[in-house]
Coordinates of C-alpha atoms in Angstrom, one line a residue:
Chain A
M1 CA -44.7 24.5 16.8
S2 CA -43.2 20.9 17.2
Y3 CA -39.3 20.5 16.3
L4 CA -39.6 17.3 15.2
E5 CA -42.3 15.3 13.4
L6 CA -43.2 11.9 12.7
S7 CA -46.0 12.6 10.1
Y8 CA -48.0 9.6 9.4
I9 CA -45.7 7.2 8.7
T10 CA -46.4 4.1 7.4
K11 CA -44.0 1.5 6.4
S12 CA -44.3 -1.9 4.5
F13 CA -42.1 -4.5 3.0
P14 CA -43.1 -6.4 -0.2
T15 CA -43.4 -10.2 0.3
P16 CA -44.7 -12.7 -2.2
K17 CA -48.0 -12.4 -0.6
G18 CA -48.1 -8.6 -0.9
P19 CA -47.3 -6.0 1.3
Y20 CA -46.4 -6.3 5.1
V21 CA -47.2 -3.4 6.8
V22 CA -45.0 -3.0 9.9
L23 CA -45.8 0.9 10.7
K24 CA -49.4 2.5 9.7
D25 CA -50.0 6.3 10.4
V26 CA -47.4 7.0 13.0
A27 CA -47.9 10.6 13.9
L28 CA -46.1 12.2 16.7
K29 CA -45.1 15.8 17.4
I30 CA -41.6 16.2 19.6
K31 CA -41.1 19.9 21.0
R32 CA -37.4 20.9 21.4
G33 CA -35.5 19.9 24.2
E34 CA -38.0 17.1 24.9
F35 CA -36.7 13.5 26.0
V36 CA -39.8 11.1 24.2
A37 CA -39.2 7.4 25.1
L38 CA -40.8 5.1 22.7
L39 CA -41.9 1.7 24.5
G40 CA -43.2 -1.4 23.1
H41 CA -43.0 -5.3 22.6
S42 CA -40.0 -6.6 20.4
G43 CA -40.9 -6.8 16.9
C44 CA -43.3 -3.8 16.7
G45 CA -41.3 -1.8 14.5
K46 CA -39.8 0.3 16.9
S47 CA -36.1 0.3 15.6
T48 CA -37.6 0.8 12.0
L49 CA -39.2 3.7 13.4
L50 CA -36.0 5.1 14.6
N51 CA -34.4 4.1 11.4
M52 CA -36.2 6.5 9.4
V53 CA -35.8 9.5 11.7
A54 CA -32.0 8.6 11.3
G55 CA -32.6 8.8 7.5
L56 CA -31.1 5.1 7.3
S57 CA -34.7 3.9 5.7
R58 CA -37.2 5.9 4.1
A59 CA -41.2 5.8 4.8
T60 CA -42.9 4.1 2.3
T61 CA -45.9 7.1 2.7
G62 CA -45.5 10.1 5.3
G63 CA -42.1 11.3 6.1
V64 CA -39.9 12.8 9.2
I65 CA -39.8 16.6 9.3
L66 CA -36.9 18.2 11.3
E67 CA -37.2 21.9 12.1
G68 CA -39.4 22.4 9.1
K69 CA -37.6 20.2 6.6
E70 CA -38.3 17.1 5.8
V71 CA -35.7 14.4 6.3
Y72 CA -34.3 12.4 3.5
E73 CA -30.9 10.8 4.4
P74 CA -28.7 10.3 7.7
G75 CA -26.7 13.0 9.0
P76 CA -24.9 14.1 12.0
D77 CA -27.8 16.5 12.9
R78 CA -29.7 13.2 13.8
M79 CA -26.9 11.1 15.7
V80 CA -28.0 7.6 16.4
V81 CA -26.6 5.5 19.8
F82 CA -27.1 2.0 18.7
Q83 CA -27.8 -1.2 20.8
N84 CA -24.3 -3.1 19.7
Y85 CA -22.2 0.6 20.3
S86 CA -20.9 0.3 17.0
L87 CA -17.7 1.7 17.6
L88 CA -15.1 0.7 15.0
P89 CA -12.5 -2.0 17.0
W90 CA -9.5 -0.5 15.2
L91 CA -9.7 2.9 16.7
T92 CA -9.1 3.8 20.3
A93 CA -11.8 5.3 22.7
Y94 CA -10.6 8.6 21.8
E95 CA -10.3 8.5 18.1
N96 CA -13.3 6.9 17.8
V97 CA -15.3 10.0 19.3
L98 CA -12.4 12.2 17.1
L99 CA -13.4 10.2 14.0
G100 CA -17.5 12.0 14.4
I101 CA -15.7 15.1 15.3
N102 CA -13.5 15.3 12.5
A103 CA -16.4 14.4 10.2
A104 CA -19.4 16.9 11.8
L105 CA -17.6 19.7 13.3
S106 CA -15.5 22.7 11.6
G107 CA -12.6 24.3 13.7
T108 CA -9.1 24.1 14.2
E109 CA -7.3 20.5 14.8
A110 CA -6.7 21.6 18.6
E111 CA -10.6 22.5 19.2
K112 CA -11.3 19.3 17.9
K113 CA -9.2 17.5 20.2
E114 CA -10.1 19.9 23.2
I115 CA -14.1 18.7 22.5
A116 CA -12.9 15.1 22.1
D117 CA -11.5 15.6 25.4
R118 CA -14.2 17.1 27.3
Y119 CA -16.7 14.8 26.3
I120 CA -14.4 11.5 27.0
A121 CA -14.1 13.2 30.6
L122 CA -17.8 14.1 30.3
V123 CA -18.7 10.1 30.3
G124 CA -15.6 9.4 32.9
L125 CA -13.3 8.0 30.4
T126 CA -10.3 10.1 30.5
A127 CA -8.5 7.0 32.0
N128 CA -9.4 4.7 29.5
A129 CA -9.3 6.7 26.3
H130 CA -6.7 5.4 24.8
K131 CA -7.7 1.4 24.9
K132 CA -9.6 -0.3 22.0
P133 CA -12.9 -0.9 22.4
G134 CA -12.0 -4.8 22.7
E135 CA -10.6 -3.8 26.0
L136 CA -13.4 -2.2 27.3
S137 CA -16.4 -3.4 29.2
G138 CA -20.1 -3.0 27.8
G139 CA -20.9 -0.3 29.8
M140 CA -17.5 1.7 29.0
K141 CA -18.1 1.1 25.0
Q142 CA -21.7 2.4 25.4
R143 CA -19.7 5.6 27.4
V144 CA -17.6 5.8 24.4
A145 CA -20.9 5.6 21.9
L146 CA -22.6 8.3 24.2
A147 CA -19.5 10.6 24.1
R148 CA -19.2 10.3 20.5
A149 CA -22.9 11.1 19.8
L150 CA -22.9 14.1 22.2
S151 CA -19.9 16.0 21.1
I152 CA -21.1 16.7 17.4
R153 CA -24.0 18.2 19.4
P154 CA -26.9 17.0 17.6
K155 CA -30.2 18.5 17.1
V156 CA -31.9 15.2 17.7
L157 CA -30.2 12.1 19.9
L158 CA -31.7 8.9 18.6
L159 CA -30.9 5.9 21.3
D160 CA -32.0 2.7 19.9
E161 CA -32.2 0.4 23.4
P162 CA -28.6 1.8 23.9
F163 CA -28.6 0.0 27.2
G164 CA -30.3 -3.4 26.0
A165 CA -26.9 -5.2 26.1
L166 CA -25.3 -4.6 29.6
D167 CA -25.9 -6.4 32.8
A168 CA -28.7 -5.0 35.1
L169 CA -26.3 -3.1 37.7
T170 CA -24.5 -1.4 34.7
R171 CA -27.7 -0.7 33.0
E172 CA -28.6 1.3 35.7
E173 CA -25.5 2.9 36.3
M174 CA -25.8 4.2 32.6
Q175 CA -29.4 5.3 33.1
D176 CA -28.0 7.7 36.0
E177 CA -25.3 9.1 33.5
V178 CA -27.6 9.9 30.7
L179 CA -30.1 11.3 33.1
K180 CA -27.3 13.5 34.4
L181 CA -25.8 14.2 30.9
W182 CA -29.3 15.3 29.4
E183 CA -30.5 17.3 32.4
A184 CA -27.2 19.4 31.9
D185 CA -27.9 20.1 28.3
R186 CA -31.3 19.1 27.2
T187 CA -30.7 17.5 23.9
T188 CA -34.3 16.8 22.1
V189 CA -34.0 12.9 22.7
L190 CA -36.1 10.0 21.1
M191 CA -35.1 6.6 23.0
I192 CA -36.4 3.3 22.2
T193 CA -36.7 1.0 24.7
H194 CA -38.5 -1.8 26.5
E195 CA -38.0 -1.3 29.8
I196 CA -40.7 0.8 31.7
D197 CA -38.7 2.1 34.6
E198 CA -35.9 3.4 32.2
A199 CA -39.0 5.0 30.4
I200 CA -40.3 6.5 33.8
L201 CA -36.9 7.6 34.9
L202 CA -35.6 9.5 31.7
A203 CA -38.7 10.8 29.7
D204 CA -40.8 13.8 29.5
R205 CA -43.0 11.8 27.5
I206 CA -43.9 7.9 26.9
V207 CA -45.0 6.8 23.7
L208 CA -46.6 3.6 23.9
M209 CA -46.6 1.5 20.4
T210 CA -49.4 -1.2 19.8
N211 CA -48.1 -4.3 18.5
G212 CA -47.4 -5.1 14.9
P213 CA -48.1 -5.7 11.9
E214 CA -49.5 -2.4 11.4
A215 CA -48.3 -0.8 14.8
T216 CA -49.0 2.5 15.6
I217 CA -49.5 4.6 18.8
G218 CA -51.7 3.6 21.2
L219 CA -51.1 5.6 24.1
I220 CA -49.1 8.8 25.0
L221 CA -48.2 9.6 28.8
D222 CA -46.9 12.6 30.4
V223 CA -44.0 12.0 32.9
N224 CA -44.5 15.2 35.4
F225 CA -41.8 14.3 37.9
P226 CA -39.7 17.2 38.7
R227 CA -36.1 17.8 37.5
P228 CA -33.2 16.8 38.3
R229 CA -34.8 13.6 39.1
S230 CA -33.4 10.9 40.8
R231 CA -34.1 6.9 40.9
A232 CA -34.7 7.0 44.8
D233 CA -37.3 10.3 44.8
I234 CA -39.0 8.8 42.0
L235 CA -39.9 5.3 43.8
E236 CA -40.9 7.2 46.7
D237 CA -43.6 9.1 44.8
P238 CA -46.8 7.3 44.2
A239 CA -47.4 8.8 41.0
Y240 CA -44.9 6.4 40.0
Y241 CA -46.9 3.5 40.7
T242 CA -50.0 5.1 38.9
L243 CA -48.1 5.4 36.1
R244 CA -46.0 2.5 36.1
N245 CA -49.4 0.4 36.2
Q246 CA -51.2 2.8 33.0
V247 CA -47.9 1.5 31.3
M248 CA -48.3 -2.2 32.3
T249 CA -51.9 -2.4 31.7
F250 CA -51.5 -0.9 28.0
L251 CA -48.5 -3.4 27.1
Y252 CA -50.4 -6.4 28.8
E253 CA -54.1 -5.6 27.5
R254 CA -54.4 -3.1 25.1
A255 CA -51.2 -4.1 23.2
G256 CA -52.5 -7.8 23.2
D257 CA -49.1 -9.8 23.5
P258 CA -48.4 -10.8 27.0
A259 CA -44.7 -12.1 26.2
L260 CA -43.0 -8.9 27.6
V261 CA -39.6 -9.5 26.3
D262 CA -36.9 -8.8 28.8
Chain B
M1 CA -26.9 -22.8 58.7
T2 CA -23.7 -23.3 59.1
N3 CA -20.9 -22.2 56.6
E4 CA -18.3 -24.8 56.7
V5 CA -16.6 -26.1 53.7
V6 CA -15.2 -29.4 53.2
R7 CA -11.7 -29.7 52.5
P8 CA -10.4 -32.2 50.0
L9 CA -8.7 -35.3 51.7
S10 CA -5.3 -35.4 50.6
V11 CA -3.5 -33.1 47.8
E12 CA -0.2 -35.3 47.6
S13 CA -2.0 -37.9 45.2
Q14 CA -2.5 -35.3 42.4
P15 CA 0.9 -35.2 40.1
N16 CA 2.7 -32.0 40.4
P17 CA 1.4 -29.6 38.1
A18 CA 4.5 -27.7 36.8
L19 CA 6.0 -31.2 36.0
Q20 CA 2.6 -31.9 34.0
E21 CA 2.8 -28.8 32.3
W22 CA 6.6 -29.2 31.1
W23 CA 5.6 -32.8 29.6
E24 CA 3.0 -31.2 28.2
R25 CA 5.3 -28.8 26.2
A26 CA 7.5 -31.2 25.5
T27 CA 5.3 -33.6 23.7
Y28 CA 5.3 -30.6 21.1
V29 CA 8.9 -30.9 20.5
L30 CA 9.7 -34.8 20.9
L31 CA 6.3 -35.9 18.6
P32 CA 7.6 -34.1 15.6
L33 CA 10.8 -35.2 16.2
L34 CA 10.0 -38.8 16.6
A35 CA 7.5 -38.7 13.3
L36 CA 11.0 -37.3 11.4
G37 CA 13.1 -39.8 12.9
V38 CA 10.7 -42.8 11.6
F39 CA 10.4 -40.9 8.0
L40 CA 13.9 -40.6 7.7
G41 CA 14.7 -44.2 9.1
A42 CA 12.1 -45.8 6.5
W43 CA 13.9 -43.7 3.9
Q44 CA 17.3 -45.0 4.9
L45 CA 16.0 -48.5 5.1
L46 CA 14.1 -48.4 1.7
S47 CA 17.3 -46.9 -0.2
A48 CA 19.4 -49.5 1.5
A49 CA 17.4 -52.3 0.3
G50 CA 17.7 -50.1 -2.9
K51 CA 13.7 -49.5 -3.6
T52 CA 14.1 -45.9 -4.1
G53 CA 15.3 -45.6 -7.7
Q54 CA 17.9 -42.9 -8.6
I55 CA 17.1 -41.1 -5.0
P56 CA 20.1 -41.5 -2.4
G57 CA 19.1 -42.2 1.2
P58 CA 19.5 -39.2 3.8
V59 CA 22.8 -40.2 5.1
Q60 CA 24.1 -40.4 1.6
V61 CA 22.2 -36.6 0.7
I62 CA 24.1 -35.1 3.9
T63 CA 27.5 -36.5 2.9
D64 CA 27.2 -35.5 -0.7
T65 CA 26.0 -31.8 0.2
L66 CA 28.2 -31.5 3.1
P67 CA 30.4 -28.3 1.3
L68 CA 26.9 -26.9 0.3
I69 CA 25.4 -27.0 3.8
V70 CA 28.6 -25.8 5.7
D71 CA 29.2 -22.7 3.2
P72 CA 26.2 -21.3 1.9
F73 CA 27.5 -17.9 0.4
F74 CA 30.3 -19.2 -1.5
D75 CA 30.8 -17.3 -4.9
R76 CA 32.7 -19.0 -7.7
G77 CA 31.4 -16.7 -10.5
A78 CA 28.9 -17.1 -13.0
N79 CA 26.2 -19.5 -11.6
D80 CA 28.4 -21.4 -9.1
K81 CA 27.1 -20.0 -6.3
G82 CA 26.4 -20.9 -2.5
L83 CA 22.8 -21.9 -1.7
G84 CA 22.1 -18.9 0.6
W85 CA 22.6 -16.7 -2.7
Q86 CA 20.6 -18.9 -4.8
L87 CA 17.7 -18.4 -2.1
L88 CA 18.0 -14.6 -1.8
S89 CA 18.1 -14.1 -5.5
S90 CA 14.8 -16.3 -5.7
L91 CA 13.8 -14.3 -2.8
Q92 CA 14.4 -11.2 -4.7
R93 CA 11.9 -12.4 -7.6
V94 CA 9.2 -13.6 -5.3
A95 CA 9.2 -10.4 -3.4
L96 CA 9.1 -8.2 -6.6
G97 CA 6.0 -10.8 -8.2
Y98 CA 4.3 -10.6 -4.9
T99 CA 4.6 -7.2 -4.0
L100 CA 2.9 -6.3 -7.6
A101 CA 0.4 -9.2 -6.9
A102 CA -0.4 -7.5 -3.5
V103 CA -0.9 -4.0 -4.8
V104 CA -2.9 -5.0 -7.6
G105 CA -4.9 -7.4 -6.1
V106 CA -6.0 -5.7 -2.9
S107 CA -6.7 -2.4 -5.6
V108 CA -8.9 -4.8 -8.0
G109 CA -10.3 -6.8 -4.9
I110 CA -11.5 -3.3 -3.3
L111 CA -13.1 -2.4 -6.9
I112 CA -14.8 -5.5 -7.6
G113 CA -16.0 -5.8 -3.7
T114 CA -17.4 -2.3 -3.8
V115 CA -19.1 -2.1 -7.7
K116 CA -21.5 -5.0 -8.0
P117 CA -22.0 -4.8 -11.8
L118 CA -18.1 -5.0 -12.0
R119 CA -18.0 -8.0 -9.7
I120 CA -20.6 -9.8 -11.7
A121 CA -19.0 -9.2 -14.9
V122 CA -15.1 -10.1 -14.1
D123 CA -16.0 -13.2 -11.6
P124 CA -15.9 -15.7 -14.1
I125 CA -12.7 -14.7 -15.7
V126 CA -11.6 -14.8 -12.3
Q127 CA -12.8 -18.1 -11.3
V128 CA -11.6 -19.7 -14.5
L129 CA -8.3 -17.9 -14.5
R130 CA -7.2 -18.5 -10.9
T131 CA -6.7 -22.5 -11.4
V132 CA -4.4 -22.1 -14.4
P133 CA -1.3 -23.5 -12.9
P134 CA 2.2 -21.6 -13.3
L135 CA 3.6 -23.7 -15.6
A136 CA 1.2 -23.2 -18.2
W137 CA 1.5 -19.5 -17.5
L138 CA 5.5 -20.0 -18.7
P139 CA 4.7 -19.8 -22.6
I140 CA 2.3 -16.9 -22.1
A141 CA 4.5 -14.7 -20.2
L142 CA 7.4 -15.3 -22.7
A143 CA 5.5 -15.0 -25.8
A144 CA 4.0 -11.6 -24.5
L145 CA 7.1 -10.5 -22.9
N146 CA 9.7 -11.8 -25.0
Q147 CA 12.2 -11.5 -22.0
A148 CA 13.1 -14.3 -19.4
E149 CA 13.3 -11.9 -16.3
P150 CA 9.9 -10.1 -16.6
G151 CA 8.7 -13.0 -17.7
A152 CA 9.5 -15.0 -14.5
I153 CA 8.3 -12.0 -12.4
F154 CA 4.6 -12.1 -14.1
V155 CA 4.3 -15.9 -13.5
I156 CA 4.9 -15.4 -9.9
F157 CA 2.4 -12.0 -10.2
I158 CA -0.2 -14.2 -12.1
T159 CA -0.1 -17.3 -9.7
A160 CA -0.2 -14.8 -6.3
V161 CA -3.1 -12.3 -7.3
W162 CA -6.0 -14.4 -7.7
P163 CA -6.6 -15.3 -3.9
I164 CA -5.8 -11.7 -2.8
I165 CA -8.5 -10.2 -5.1
L166 CA -10.7 -12.6 -4.1
N167 CA -10.4 -12.9 -0.5
T168 CA -10.3 -8.5 -0.8
A169 CA -13.5 -8.6 -3.0
V170 CA -15.4 -11.0 0.0
G171 CA -13.8 -8.7 2.8
V172 CA -14.8 -5.7 1.2
M173 CA -18.6 -7.1 1.1
Q174 CA -18.3 -8.0 4.3
T175 CA -18.1 -4.8 5.8
P176 CA -20.5 -5.2 8.9
Q177 CA -23.8 -2.9 8.3
D178 CA -23.3 -1.0 11.5
Y179 CA -19.8 0.3 10.5
R180 CA -21.5 1.6 7.2
N181 CA -24.3 3.1 9.4
V182 CA -21.9 4.7 11.5
A183 CA -20.6 6.1 8.4
S184 CA -23.6 7.6 6.6
V185 CA -24.8 9.0 9.9
L186 CA -21.7 11.1 10.2
K187 CA -21.1 11.6 6.6
L188 CA -18.0 10.7 6.2
S189 CA -16.1 11.6 3.4
R190 CA -15.4 8.8 0.8
A191 CA -11.7 8.8 1.8
T192 CA -12.2 8.7 5.8
Y193 CA -14.5 5.8 5.0
F194 CA -12.0 4.2 3.0
F195 CA -8.9 4.6 5.2
S196 CA -10.7 4.5 8.9
I197 CA -13.6 2.2 7.8
L198 CA -13.6 -0.1 4.7
L199 CA -9.8 -1.3 4.8
P200 CA -9.5 -1.8 8.4
S201 CA -12.8 -3.8 8.4
A202 CA -11.4 -6.1 5.5
A203 CA -8.0 -6.4 6.9
S204 CA -8.4 -9.9 8.2
Y205 CA -9.6 -11.0 4.6
I206 CA -7.1 -9.1 3.0
F207 CA -4.4 -10.8 4.8
T208 CA -6.1 -14.2 4.7
G209 CA -5.3 -13.7 0.8
L210 CA -1.9 -12.7 1.2
R211 CA -1.2 -15.6 3.3
I212 CA -2.4 -17.9 0.8
A213 CA -0.8 -15.8 -1.9
V214 CA 2.7 -15.8 -0.1
G215 CA 2.8 -19.3 -0.6
L216 CA 1.7 -19.6 -4.1
A217 CA 4.2 -17.1 -5.0
W218 CA 6.9 -19.2 -3.4
L219 CA 5.3 -22.3 -5.6
A220 CA 5.6 -20.6 -8.5
I221 CA 9.5 -19.9 -8.4
V222 CA 10.6 -23.4 -9.7
A223 CA 8.5 -22.7 -12.8
A224 CA 9.7 -19.1 -13.1
E225 CA 12.9 -19.6 -12.7
M226 CA 13.1 -22.6 -15.7
L227 CA 12.7 -19.7 -17.6
T228 CA 15.5 -17.5 -16.5
G229 CA 18.2 -19.7 -15.9
G230 CA 21.3 -18.1 -13.9
V231 CA 21.0 -17.8 -10.0
G232 CA 18.0 -18.9 -7.8
I233 CA 17.0 -21.9 -6.1
G234 CA 14.2 -23.1 -8.7
F235 CA 16.9 -23.0 -11.5
F236 CA 19.4 -24.8 -9.0
I237 CA 17.0 -27.5 -8.9
W238 CA 16.6 -27.5 -12.5
D239 CA 20.4 -27.7 -13.2
S240 CA 21.0 -30.4 -10.9
Y241 CA 18.7 -32.4 -12.4
N242 CA 20.2 -32.2 -15.9
S243 CA 23.6 -32.7 -14.6
S244 CA 22.1 -35.7 -12.5
R245 CA 23.0 -34.2 -9.0
M246 CA 20.0 -35.6 -6.7
S247 CA 21.5 -34.9 -3.4
D248 CA 21.7 -31.4 -4.4
I249 CA 18.1 -31.6 -5.3
I250 CA 16.9 -32.8 -2.4
L251 CA 19.0 -30.5 0.0
A252 CA 17.4 -27.3 -2.5
V253 CA 13.8 -28.9 -1.7
V254 CA 14.3 -29.0 1.8
Y255 CA 15.5 -25.6 1.7
V256 CA 12.7 -24.6 -0.6
G257 CA 10.1 -25.7 2.1
L258 CA 11.6 -24.5 4.9
V259 CA 11.5 -20.9 3.5
G260 CA 8.1 -21.2 2.2
F261 CA 7.2 -22.1 5.7
A262 CA 8.6 -19.0 7.1
L263 CA 7.0 -16.9 4.3
D264 CA 3.9 -18.0 5.4
R265 CA 4.6 -17.4 9.2
L266 CA 6.1 -13.9 8.5
V267 CA 2.8 -13.1 6.8
Y268 CA 0.9 -14.5 9.2
Y269 CA 2.5 -12.4 12.4
L270 CA 2.3 -9.5 10.0
G271 CA -1.2 -9.9 9.6
K272 CA -1.7 -10.7 13.6
V273 CA 0.2 -7.4 14.5
L274 CA -1.5 -5.3 12.0
V275 CA -5.6 -6.6 12.1
V276 CA -7.5 -5.5 15.0
S277 CA -11.0 -7.1 15.9
E278 CA -13.5 -6.9 18.0

């Protein structure tokens, strides 16, 4: 029984020359508590797909089903962490987190504040809780966005290239952070990325997209490293290289376009 | 490979950085003073040569208006009050008209920024009316309101309201898609969306409008006080002209300029304190 289902999603945009089909018949079943990474070249429609799961846009045909109900509109049960953080610059880190909690959770004022404090602490930002986003580094901003998303305990966490805007060192740090947080509470995650190692480190399954137009799922690979994982352990495992090669081969040969972004 | 860093040969030939910085700053005071000196000097020369008509030279202006300058707060009853009182009375009118313009302007701006059909409907009216000069509103204000004082407030209001409406509407329309996405994913209530996202996001635009408007409101004061008479810097200018006190007019004009400048700065700094951007 699947928890989140992408049911034959096709998305096309009208153009003067007729409809432009971005995604065609994307079908995927995700189990509860599963971490799925969606990997593909830039422009293959990954973000379009994620937006549809979030409810920010609608599929032309097909749809998204969560716990047996079709998704029609955005909602806090499918919280998104955007690549550009999307924090409100006039609120402090703490207030940004609290805004989500106030909107999505019920409870007393004190309970809500306690939750905000807890999640700010969980992402290691207690010392910077009362700074505005403008005073925080990229990594810290993404921590705030993560805390905002996790604090309302969504059914599905949607990560849209969450570390794409970070420098390489901070990115690794954040990947380890997410790994630790996820292994602690096992929220169902759909993550978009174009970084192979990120997908291997974090995901239970890697879903590879073919190139657009008419992009669809080309290959699904299971990632069977035991949890809790660590970057070092994975790098020592020969299976890592086999898996990495499979992904590379798909991206370079079967997906067609050799210009891998990044 | 050696790790030898070459040291520059001499540091003495470089000028003293502290002195250089002091000089850099001093130019920002000295150059404007120089320009002012040239302007006043030229004016004085022209008036000495009899080329300025009835306008007295700067020296003449200062000697004529010295009593007004040294005692801005005398009160000899009726309209015979110091320039300080005149300015305060005008500021009061402007404050009233401007506050009204700010409240109405921001509200209408948010409305037409959010509701597209309304924006399309109202845009031509706004675009035409905003170019009407304050003086042209005078007879309309009088005819509509029948009374001088509300008429004057209306002239200030109607002059200042347009840039606030337009800038607020643009600010609301420019609310980044990212913030809208956050709002829809979190299903924020309308009130939370309004106060936590829409208003702060549009704040920098709103303050641009408010800043343009405060200048315009102050510009309208002379026109407005031609209506009211009594105490006020605008009427003081009009009154001085009718009794040919040219020096008084020039002093009042200088004061009007200084106060206008101060108002502009005030709104600017207020915006700087209140607007947070990334």
